[in-house]
Amino acid sequence: MNRSFRSTLIIFTLALVFGGTVVEANGQNILGEILKRMDMYNKSLQSLQANVTMVKHNPQLNVSDTSIGSTSYLPKNGKRSMYVRIDWTKPTEEMISVIGDKYELYRPRLKQVIRGKVDKAKNNASAGGALGFMNMSREQLKANYETTLLGEENVKDGTPTWRLLLVPKVRTSYKTAELWVDKDGTPRQVKITEHNNDWTTVFLENIRKNETIAANRFKLNIPSDAREVK
């Protein structure tokens, strides 16, 4: 699996399912209120659609790549697995679908498709670990993460947010995660910093919650002549 897809899964899993799972550390009173709002967001979320901007930065070369697109999300419940779809439109068209632990990545320009299981994809332990957040309890997260409130900050569309820093207590595939949460408890932006200091930021805007999304929305329309890449 390529690095772009791996980072995308990490970011989106954190952004979409981290609501209600952050651990209190410093600033107990403020973090308590943030947790309360995130819990309300998480419990009320039945579906999510949003526009998305992803920036990947290499500090050694001082270069950034920006991707623009949209996402749809259905959380896991008693009747179905988690569903995620990401449609990148710029700089190139690319579609990603994740249903449970299975993924498809389709590149129309190349007529190329990659399929597999998330936790068994080559060099993709990080994505599997990120998707594992879906099944982690608050107690497990408290045992594994230290969380600090960094302060208040407006994201790029002007929305006021709280900015949180999450540091794994044991080594993971990334060094830190930062989460920007708005007044309604909705994660609006996530930043993942890897051990080599490369970082990826994903920003969600025009968020639509709890609109009806048909399950077939997450099935990619892949032509029969697409070449499958292992």
Coordinates of N, CA and C in Angstrom, one line a residue:
M1 N 0.8 -1.2 0.0 CA 0.0 0.0 0.0 C 0.9 1.2 0.0
N2 N 0.5 2.3 -0.8 CA 1.4 3.4 -0.9 C 1.3 4.3 0.4
R3 N 2.3 5.2 0.5 CA 2.3 6.0 1.7 C 1.2 7.0 1.9
S4 N 0.7 7.5 0.7 CA -0.4 8.4 0.7 C -1.7 7.8 1.3
F5 N -2.0 6.5 0.9 CA -3.1 5.8 1.4 C -3.0 5.5 2.9
R6 N -1.8 5.1 3.3 CA -1.5 4.8 4.7 C -1.8 6.0 5.6
S7 N -1.2 7.1 5.2 CA -1.4 8.4 6.0 C -2.8 8.8 6.0
T8 N -3.5 8.6 4.9 CA -4.9 9.0 4.8 C -5.7 8.2 5.8
L9 N -5.5 6.9 5.9 CA -6.3 6.1 6.8 C -6.0 6.5 8.2
I10 N -4.7 6.8 8.5 CA -4.4 7.2 9.9 C -5.2 8.5 10.3
I11 N -5.1 9.5 9.4 CA -5.7 10.7 9.7 C -7.2 10.7 9.8
F12 N -7.8 10.0 8.8 CA -9.3 10.0 8.8 C -9.8 9.2 10.0
T13 N -9.2 8.1 10.3 CA -9.6 7.4 11.5 C -9.6 8.2 12.7
L14 N -8.5 8.9 12.9 CA -8.4 9.8 14.1 C -9.4 10.9 14.0
A15 N -9.6 11.5 12.9 CA -10.5 12.6 12.8 C -11.9 12.3 13.0
L16 N -12.3 11.1 12.4 CA -13.7 10.7 12.4 C -14.1 10.0 13.6
V17 N -13.2 9.2 14.3 CA -13.7 8.4 15.4 C -13.0 8.7 16.7
F18 N -12.2 9.7 16.8 CA -11.6 10.1 18.0 C -12.5 10.8 19.0
G19 N -13.6 11.3 18.5 CA -14.6 12.0 19.3 C -14.9 11.2 20.5
G20 N -14.8 11.8 21.7 CA -15.2 11.1 22.9 C -14.1 10.2 23.5
T21 N -12.9 10.2 22.9 CA -11.9 9.2 23.4 C -10.6 9.9 24.0
V22 N -10.6 11.2 24.0 CA -9.3 11.8 24.5 C -9.2 11.7 26.0
V23 N -8.0 11.6 26.5 CA -7.8 11.4 27.9 C -7.4 12.7 28.6
E24 N -8.0 12.9 29.8 CA -7.7 14.1 30.5 C -6.2 14.1 31.1
A25 N -5.6 15.2 31.0 CA -4.2 15.3 31.6 C -4.1 16.7 32.3
N26 N -3.7 17.7 31.5 CA -3.5 19.0 32.1 C -4.8 19.8 31.9
G27 N -5.0 20.8 32.7 CA -6.2 21.7 32.5 C -7.5 20.9 32.7
Q28 N -7.6 20.3 33.9 CA -8.7 19.3 34.1 C -10.0 19.9 33.8
N29 N -10.3 21.0 34.2 CA -11.7 21.6 34.1 C -12.0 21.8 32.6
I30 N -11.1 22.4 31.9 CA -11.3 22.7 30.4 C -11.4 21.4 29.7
L31 N -10.5 20.5 29.9 CA -10.5 19.2 29.2 C -11.7 18.4 29.5
G32 N -12.2 18.5 30.8 CA -13.5 17.9 31.1 C -14.6 18.3 30.3
E33 N -14.7 19.7 30.0 CA -15.7 20.2 29.2 C -15.6 19.8 27.7
I34 N -14.3 19.8 27.3 CA -14.1 19.3 25.9 C -14.5 17.9 25.7
L35 N -14.1 17.0 26.7 CA -14.5 15.6 26.7 C -16.0 15.4 26.6
K36 N -16.7 16.2 27.4 CA -18.2 16.2 27.5 C -18.8 16.5 26.1
R37 N -18.3 17.5 25.5 CA -18.8 17.9 24.1 C -18.4 16.8 23.1
M38 N -17.2 16.3 23.2 CA -16.8 15.2 22.2 C -17.6 14.0 22.4
D39 N -17.9 13.6 23.7 CA -18.8 12.5 23.9 C -20.2 12.7 23.3
M40 N -20.7 13.9 23.4 CA -22.0 14.2 22.8 C -22.0 14.1 21.3
Y41 N -20.9 14.6 20.7 CA -20.7 14.5 19.3 C -20.6 13.0 18.9
N42 N -19.8 12.3 19.6 CA -19.5 10.9 19.2 C -20.8 10.1 19.3
K43 N -21.6 10.2 20.4 CA -22.8 9.5 20.6 C -23.9 9.8 19.6
S44 N -23.9 11.1 19.1 CA -25.0 11.5 18.2 C -24.6 11.3 16.7
L45 N -23.4 10.9 16.4 CA -23.0 10.8 15.1 C -23.5 9.5 14.4
Q46 N -24.3 9.7 13.4 CA -24.8 8.5 12.6 C -24.1 8.5 11.2
S47 N -23.7 9.7 10.7 CA -23.0 9.7 9.4 C -22.3 11.1 9.3
L48 N -21.4 11.2 8.5 CA -20.7 12.4 8.2 C -20.2 12.5 6.8
Q49 N -20.4 13.7 6.2 CA -19.8 14.1 4.9 C -19.1 15.4 5.1
A50 N -18.0 15.6 4.3 CA -17.3 16.8 4.4 C -16.4 17.0 3.2
N51 N -16.0 18.2 3.0 CA -14.9 18.5 2.1 C -13.6 18.4 2.9
V52 N -12.5 18.0 2.2 CA -11.3 17.7 2.9 C -10.1 18.3 2.2
T53 N -9.1 18.8 2.9 CA -7.8 19.2 2.4 C -6.8 18.5 3.2
M54 N -5.8 17.8 2.5 CA -4.7 17.1 3.2 C -3.4 17.7 2.7
V55 N -2.6 18.1 3.6 CA -1.2 18.6 3.3 C -0.2 17.7 3.9
K56 N 0.7 17.2 3.1 CA 1.8 16.3 3.5 C 3.1 17.1 3.4
H57 N 3.9 17.2 4.5 CA 5.1 18.1 4.5 C 6.3 17.3 4.8
N58 N 7.4 17.5 4.0 CA 8.7 16.9 4.3 C 9.6 18.0 4.7
P59 N 9.9 18.1 6.0 CA 10.7 19.2 6.5 C 12.2 19.2 6.0
Q60 N 12.7 18.0 5.7 CA 14.1 17.9 5.3 C 14.3 18.6 3.9
L61 N 13.3 18.4 3.0 CA 13.3 19.0 1.7 C 12.5 20.3 1.7
N62 N 11.8 20.6 2.7 CA 10.9 21.7 2.8 C 9.9 21.8 1.6
V63 N 9.3 20.7 1.4 CA 8.3 20.6 0.3 C 7.0 20.1 0.9
S64 N 5.9 20.5 0.3 CA 4.6 20.1 0.7 C 3.7 19.7 -0.5
D65 N 2.9 18.7 -0.3 CA 2.0 18.2 -1.3 C 0.6 18.4 -0.7
T66 N -0.3 19.0 -1.5 CA -1.7 19.2 -1.1 C -2.7 18.5 -1.9
S67 N -3.6 17.7 -1.3 CA -4.7 17.0 -2.0 C -6.0 17.6 -1.5
I68 N -7.0 17.7 -2.4 CA -8.3 18.2 -2.2 C -9.3 17.2 -2.6
G69 N -10.4 17.1 -1.8 CA -11.4 16.1 -2.2 C -12.6 16.2 -1.2
S70 N -13.2 15.0 -1.0 CA -14.4 14.9 -0.1 C -14.4 13.5 0.5
T71 N -15.1 13.4 1.6 CA -15.2 12.2 2.3 C -16.6 11.9 2.8
S72 N -16.9 10.6 2.9 CA -18.2 10.1 3.5 C -17.9 9.1 4.6
Y73 N -18.6 9.0 5.6 CA -18.3 8.2 6.8 C -19.6 7.7 7.5
L74 N -19.6 6.4 7.7 CA -20.6 5.7 8.6 C -19.9 5.0 9.7
P75 N -20.2 5.4 10.9 CA -19.5 4.7 12.0 C -20.0 3.3 12.2
K76 N -19.1 2.5 12.8 CA -19.5 1.1 13.1 C -20.6 1.1 14.2
N77 N -21.6 0.2 13.9 CA -22.7 0.0 14.9 C -23.0 -1.5 15.0
G78 N -24.0 -1.9 15.7 CA -24.4 -3.3 15.9 C -24.8 -4.0 14.7
K79 N -25.1 -3.3 13.6 CA -25.6 -3.9 12.4 C -24.6 -3.9 11.2
R80 N -23.5 -3.1 11.3 CA -22.6 -2.9 10.2 C -21.2 -2.6 10.7
S81 N -20.2 -2.8 9.8 CA -18.8 -2.3 10.1 C -18.7 -0.8 9.8
M82 N -17.5 -0.3 10.1 CA -17.3 1.1 9.7 C -17.1 1.2 8.2
Y83 N -17.7 2.3 7.6 CA -17.6 2.6 6.2 C -16.9 4.0 6.0
V84 N -15.9 4.0 5.2 CA -15.2 5.3 4.9 C -15.0 5.3 3.4
R85 N -15.3 6.5 2.8 CA -14.9 6.7 1.4 C -14.3 8.1 1.3
I86 N -13.2 8.1 0.5 CA -12.4 9.4 0.3 C -12.3 9.5 -1.3
D87 N -12.7 10.7 -1.8 CA -12.6 10.9 -3.2 C -11.7 12.1 -3.4
W88 N -10.4 11.9 -3.8 CA -9.5 13.0 -4.1 C -9.8 13.4 -5.6
T89 N -9.8 14.7 -5.8 CA -10.0 15.3 -7.1 C -8.8 16.1 -7.6
K90 N -8.0 16.6 -6.6 CA -6.8 17.3 -7.0 C -5.7 16.9 -6.1
P91 N -4.4 16.7 -6.6 CA -4.0 17.0 -7.9 C -4.3 15.9 -9.0
T92 N -4.6 14.7 -8.5 CA -5.1 13.7 -9.4 C -6.3 13.0 -8.8
E93 N -7.1 12.4 -9.7 CA -8.3 11.7 -9.2 C -7.9 10.3 -8.6
E94 N -8.4 10.1 -7.4 CA -8.1 8.8 -6.7 C -9.3 8.5 -5.7
M95 N -9.7 7.3 -5.7 CA -10.8 6.9 -4.8 C -10.4 5.8 -3.8
I96 N -10.8 6.0 -2.6 CA -10.4 5.0 -1.5 C -11.7 4.6 -0.8
S97 N -11.9 3.3 -0.6 CA -13.1 2.8 0.1 C -12.6 1.8 1.2
V98 N -13.0 2.0 2.4 CA -12.7 1.1 3.5 C -14.0 0.6 4.1
I99 N -14.3 -0.7 4.1 CA -15.4 -1.3 4.7 C -15.0 -2.3 5.7
G100 N -15.1 -2.1 7.0 CA -14.6 -2.9 8.0 C -13.1 -3.0 7.9
D101 N -12.5 -4.2 7.7 CA -11.0 -4.3 7.6 C -10.5 -4.4 6.2
K102 N -11.4 -4.2 5.2 CA -11.0 -4.4 3.8 C -11.0 -3.0 3.1
Y103 N -10.1 -2.8 2.2 CA -9.9 -1.6 1.5 C -9.8 -1.8 0.0
E104 N -10.2 -0.8 -0.8 CA -10.0 -0.7 -2.2 C -9.4 0.7 -2.5
L105 N -8.4 0.8 -3.4 CA -7.8 2.0 -3.8 C -7.8 2.0 -5.3
Y106 N -8.5 3.0 -6.0 CA -8.7 3.0 -7.4 C -8.1 4.3 -8.0
R107 N -7.2 4.1 -9.0 CA -6.7 5.3 -9.7 C -7.2 5.2 -11.2
P108 N -8.2 6.0 -11.5 CA -8.8 6.0 -12.8 C -7.8 6.3 -13.9
R109 N -6.9 7.2 -13.7 CA -5.9 7.6 -14.8 C -5.0 6.4 -15.2
L110 N -4.7 5.6 -14.2 CA -3.8 4.5 -14.5 C -4.7 3.2 -14.7
K111 N -6.0 3.3 -14.5 CA -6.8 2.1 -14.5 C -6.2 1.0 -13.6
Q112 N -5.9 1.4 -12.4 CA -5.2 0.5 -11.4 C -6.0 0.4 -10.1
V113 N -6.2 -0.8 -9.6 CA -6.9 -1.0 -8.4 C -6.0 -1.8 -7.4
I114 N -6.1 -1.5 -6.2 CA -5.4 -2.2 -5.1 C -6.4 -2.7 -4.1
R115 N -6.4 -3.9 -3.7 CA -7.4 -4.4 -2.8 C -6.6 -5.2 -1.7
G116 N -7.2 -5.3 -0.5 CA -6.6 -6.1 0.5 C -7.3 -5.8 1.9
K117 N -6.7 -6.4 2.9 CA -7.1 -6.1 4.3 C -6.2 -5.1 4.9
V118 N -6.8 -4.2 5.6 CA -6.0 -3.0 6.1 C -4.9 -3.5 7.0
D119 N -5.2 -4.4 7.9 CA -4.1 -4.8 8.9 C -3.1 -5.8 8.3
K120 N -3.2 -6.2 7.1 CA -2.2 -7.0 6.4 C -1.6 -6.4 5.2
A121 N -1.9 -5.1 5.0 CA -1.3 -4.4 3.9 C 0.2 -4.3 4.2
K122 N 1.0 -4.4 3.1 CA 2.5 -4.2 3.3 C 2.8 -2.9 3.8
N123 N 3.7 -2.9 4.8 CA 4.2 -1.6 5.5 C 3.0 -0.8 6.0
N124 N 2.0 -1.4 6.5 CA 0.8 -0.7 6.9 C 0.4 -0.9 8.3
A125 N 1.3 -1.2 9.2 CA 1.0 -1.4 10.6 C 0.3 -0.2 11.2
S126 N 0.8 1.0 10.7 CA 0.2 2.2 11.3 C -1.2 2.4 11.0
A127 N -1.7 2.0 9.8 CA -3.1 2.2 9.4 C -3.9 1.2 10.2
G128 N -3.4 -0.1 10.3 CA -4.1 -1.0 11.1 C -4.3 -0.6 12.6
G129 N -3.2 0.0 13.1 CA -3.3 0.5 14.5 C -4.3 1.6 14.6
A130 N -4.3 2.5 13.7 CA -5.2 3.6 13.7 C -6.7 3.1 13.7
L131 N -7.0 2.2 12.8 CA -8.3 1.7 12.7 C -8.7 0.9 14.0
G132 N -7.7 0.5 14.7 CA -7.9 -0.2 16.0 C -8.5 0.7 17.1
F133 N -8.4 2.1 16.9 CA -9.1 3.0 17.8 C -10.6 2.7 17.9
M134 N -11.2 2.2 16.9 CA -12.6 1.9 16.9 C -13.0 1.0 18.0
N135 N -12.1 0.1 18.4 CA -12.4 -0.9 19.4 C -11.8 -0.6 20.7
M136 N -11.1 0.5 20.9 CA -10.5 0.8 22.1 C -11.4 1.5 23.1
S137 N -11.4 1.0 24.4 CA -12.2 1.7 25.4 C -11.4 2.9 25.9
R138 N -12.2 3.8 26.6 CA -11.5 4.9 27.3 C -10.4 4.5 28.2
E139 N -10.6 3.4 28.9 CA -9.5 2.9 29.8 C -8.2 2.5 29.0
Q140 N -8.4 1.9 27.8 CA -7.3 1.5 27.0 C -6.5 2.8 26.5
L141 N -7.3 3.8 26.1 CA -6.7 5.0 25.6 C -6.0 5.7 26.7
K142 N -6.6 5.7 27.9 CA -6.0 6.4 29.0 C -4.6 5.7 29.4
A143 N -4.6 4.4 29.2 CA -3.4 3.7 29.5 C -2.3 3.9 28.5
N144 N -2.7 4.4 27.3 CA -1.7 4.5 26.2 C -1.3 5.9 25.7
Y145 N -2.1 6.9 26.2 CA -1.8 8.3 25.7 C -1.8 9.3 26.8
E146 N -0.9 10.3 26.7 CA -0.9 11.5 27.5 C -1.4 12.6 26.6
T147 N -2.4 13.3 27.2 CA -3.0 14.4 26.4 C -2.9 15.7 27.1
T148 N -2.5 16.7 26.3 CA -2.3 18.1 26.8 C -3.1 19.1 26.0
L149 N -3.8 20.0 26.7 CA -4.5 21.1 26.0 C -3.5 22.2 25.7
L150 N -3.3 22.4 24.4 CA -2.3 23.4 24.0 C -2.8 24.8 23.9
G151 N -4.2 25.0 23.9 CA -4.8 26.3 23.9 C -5.9 26.4 22.9
E152 N -6.3 27.6 22.6 CA -7.4 27.9 21.6 C -6.7 28.4 20.3
E153 N -7.3 28.0 19.2 CA -6.7 28.4 17.9 C -7.8 28.3 16.9
N154 N -7.9 29.3 16.0 CA -8.8 29.2 14.8 C -8.2 28.4 13.7
V155 N -9.0 27.5 13.1 CA -8.5 26.8 11.9 C -8.7 27.7 10.7
K156 N -8.3 27.2 9.5 CA -8.1 28.2 8.4 C -9.4 28.8 7.9
D157 N -10.6 28.2 8.2 CA -11.8 28.9 7.8 C -12.4 29.8 8.9
G158 N -11.6 30.0 9.9 CA -11.9 31.0 11.0 C -12.6 30.4 12.2
T159 N -12.9 29.1 12.1 CA -13.7 28.4 13.2 C -12.8 28.3 14.5
P160 N -13.3 28.8 15.6 CA -12.5 28.7 16.9 C -12.5 27.2 17.3
T161 N -11.3 26.8 17.8 CA -11.2 25.4 18.2 C -10.3 25.3 19.5
W162 N -10.4 24.2 20.2 CA -9.4 23.8 21.1 C -8.3 22.9 20.5
R163 N -7.1 23.1 20.8 CA -6.0 22.3 20.2 C -5.4 21.4 21.2
L164 N -5.5 20.1 20.9 CA -5.0 19.0 21.9 C -3.8 18.3 21.3
L165 N -2.9 18.0 22.2 CA -1.7 17.2 21.8 C -1.8 15.8 22.4
L166 N -1.7 14.7 21.6 CA -1.7 13.4 22.1 C -0.4 12.7 21.9
V167 N 0.2 12.2 22.9 CA 1.5 11.6 22.9 C 1.4 10.1 23.3
P168 N 1.7 9.1 22.4 CA 1.6 7.7 22.9 C 2.6 7.4 24.0
K169 N 2.1 6.6 25.0 CA 3.0 6.3 26.1 C 4.0 5.2 25.7
V170 N 3.7 4.4 24.6 CA 4.6 3.4 24.1 C 4.8 3.8 22.6
R171 N 5.9 3.3 22.0 CA 6.2 3.6 20.6 C 5.1 3.1 19.7
T172 N 4.7 4.0 18.8 CA 3.7 3.6 17.7 C 4.3 4.1 16.4
S173 N 3.5 3.9 15.3 CA 4.0 4.3 14.0 C 4.2 5.8 13.8
Y174 N 3.6 6.6 14.7 CA 3.7 8.0 14.6 C 4.1 8.6 16.0
K175 N 4.8 9.7 16.0 CA 5.3 10.3 17.2 C 4.2 11.0 18.0
T176 N 3.5 11.9 17.4 CA 2.4 12.6 18.1 C 1.2 12.8 17.2
A177 N 0.1 13.1 17.8 CA -1.1 13.5 17.0 C -1.6 14.8 17.7
E178 N -2.1 15.7 16.9 CA -2.7 16.9 17.4 C -4.1 17.0 16.8
L179 N -5.1 17.4 17.6 CA -6.5 17.4 17.2 C -7.1 18.8 17.6
W180 N -7.8 19.4 16.6 CA -8.5 20.6 16.7 C -9.9 20.3 16.8
V181 N -10.6 20.7 18.0 CA -12.0 20.4 18.2 C -12.8 21.7 18.4
D182 N -13.9 21.8 17.7 CA -14.7 23.0 17.8 C -15.7 22.9 19.0
K183 N -16.5 24.0 19.1 CA -17.3 24.1 20.3 C -18.4 23.1 20.4
D184 N -18.7 22.4 19.3 CA -19.7 21.3 19.3 C -19.1 20.0 19.6
G185 N -17.7 19.9 19.8 CA -17.1 18.7 20.0 C -16.7 17.9 18.8
T186 N -16.8 18.6 17.6 CA -16.5 18.0 16.3 C -15.0 18.2 16.0
P187 N -14.2 17.1 15.7 CA -12.9 17.2 15.3 C -12.9 17.9 13.9
R188 N -12.1 19.0 13.8 CA -12.1 19.8 12.5 C -10.8 19.6 11.8
Q189 N -9.7 19.3 12.5 CA -8.4 19.2 11.9 C -7.6 18.2 12.7
V190 N -6.7 17.5 12.0 CA -5.8 16.5 12.7 C -4.5 16.6 12.1
K191 N -3.4 16.6 12.9 CA -2.1 16.6 12.4 C -1.3 15.4 13.0
I192 N -0.7 14.6 12.1 CA 0.1 13.4 12.5 C 1.6 13.8 12.2
T193 N 2.4 13.7 13.3 CA 3.9 13.8 13.1 C 4.6 12.5 13.2
E194 N 5.3 12.1 12.2 CA 6.0 10.8 12.2 C 7.3 10.9 12.9
H195 N 8.0 9.8 13.1 CA 9.2 9.8 13.8 C 10.3 10.5 13.1
N196 N 10.2 10.6 11.8 CA 11.3 11.3 11.0 C 10.9 12.8 10.9
N197 N 9.8 13.2 11.6 CA 9.3 14.6 11.6 C 8.5 15.0 10.4
D198 N 8.3 14.1 9.4 CA 7.3 14.4 8.4 C 6.0 14.5 9.0
W199 N 5.2 15.4 8.5 CA 3.8 15.6 9.1 C 2.8 15.7 8.0
T200 N 1.6 15.3 8.4 CA 0.4 15.3 7.6 C -0.7 16.0 8.3
T201 N -1.4 16.9 7.7 CA -2.5 17.6 8.3 C -3.7 17.4 7.4
V202 N -4.9 17.1 8.0 CA -6.1 17.0 7.3 C -7.1 18.0 7.9
F203 N -7.7 18.8 7.1 CA -8.7 19.8 7.5 C -10.1 19.4 6.9
L204 N -11.1 19.4 7.8 CA -12.5 19.1 7.3 C -13.3 20.4 7.4
E205 N -14.1 20.6 6.3 CA -14.9 21.8 6.3 C -16.2 21.4 5.6
N206 N -17.2 22.3 5.7 CA -18.6 22.1 5.1 C -19.1 20.7 5.6
I207 N -19.0 20.5 6.9 CA -19.3 19.2 7.5 C -20.8 19.1 7.5
R208 N -21.4 17.9 7.1 CA -22.8 17.6 7.1 C -22.9 16.3 8.0
K209 N -23.6 16.5 9.1 CA -23.8 15.3 10.0 C -25.2 14.7 9.8
N210 N -25.2 13.4 9.9 CA -26.5 12.6 10.1 C -27.4 12.8 8.9
E211 N -26.9 13.0 7.7 CA -27.7 12.9 6.5 C -27.7 11.4 6.1
T212 N -28.7 11.0 5.4 CA -28.8 9.6 4.9 C -27.8 9.4 3.8
I213 N -27.0 8.3 4.0 CA -26.0 7.9 3.0 C -26.2 6.4 2.8
A214 N -26.5 6.1 1.5 CA -26.8 4.7 1.2 C -25.5 3.9 1.3
A215 N -25.5 2.6 1.7 CA -24.3 1.8 1.8 C -23.6 1.6 0.5
N216 N -24.4 1.6 -0.6 CA -23.7 1.4 -1.9 C -22.9 2.6 -2.3
R217 N -23.0 3.7 -1.6 CA -22.1 4.9 -1.8 C -20.6 4.5 -1.6
F218 N -20.4 3.5 -0.8 CA -19.0 3.1 -0.4 C -18.4 2.0 -1.4
K219 N -19.2 1.6 -2.3 CA -18.7 0.6 -3.3 C -18.2 1.4 -4.5
L220 N -16.9 1.2 -4.8 CA -16.3 1.9 -5.9 C -16.8 1.3 -7.2
N221 N -17.0 2.2 -8.2 CA -17.4 1.8 -9.5 C -16.1 1.6 -10.4
I222 N -15.6 0.4 -10.3 CA -14.3 0.0 -10.9 C -14.6 -0.7 -12.2
P223 N -14.1 -0.2 -13.3 CA -14.3 -0.9 -14.6 C -13.7 -2.3 -14.7
S224 N -14.2 -3.2 -15.5 CA -13.8 -4.5 -15.5 C -12.4 -4.6 -16.1
D225 N -11.9 -3.6 -16.8 CA -10.6 -3.7 -17.4 C -9.5 -3.1 -16.6
A226 N -9.9 -2.7 -15.3 CA -8.9 -2.1 -14.4 C -7.9 -3.2 -14.0
R227 N -6.6 -2.9 -13.9 CA -5.6 -3.8 -13.6 C -5.4 -3.8 -12.1
E228 N -5.5 -5.0 -11.5 CA -5.3 -5.2 -10.1 C -3.8 -5.3 -9.7
V229 N -3.3 -4.5 -8.8 CA -1.9 -4.5 -8.4 C -1.8 -5.1 -7.0
K230 N -1.0 -6.1 -6.8 CA -0.8 -6.7 -5.5 C 0.1 -5.9 -4.6

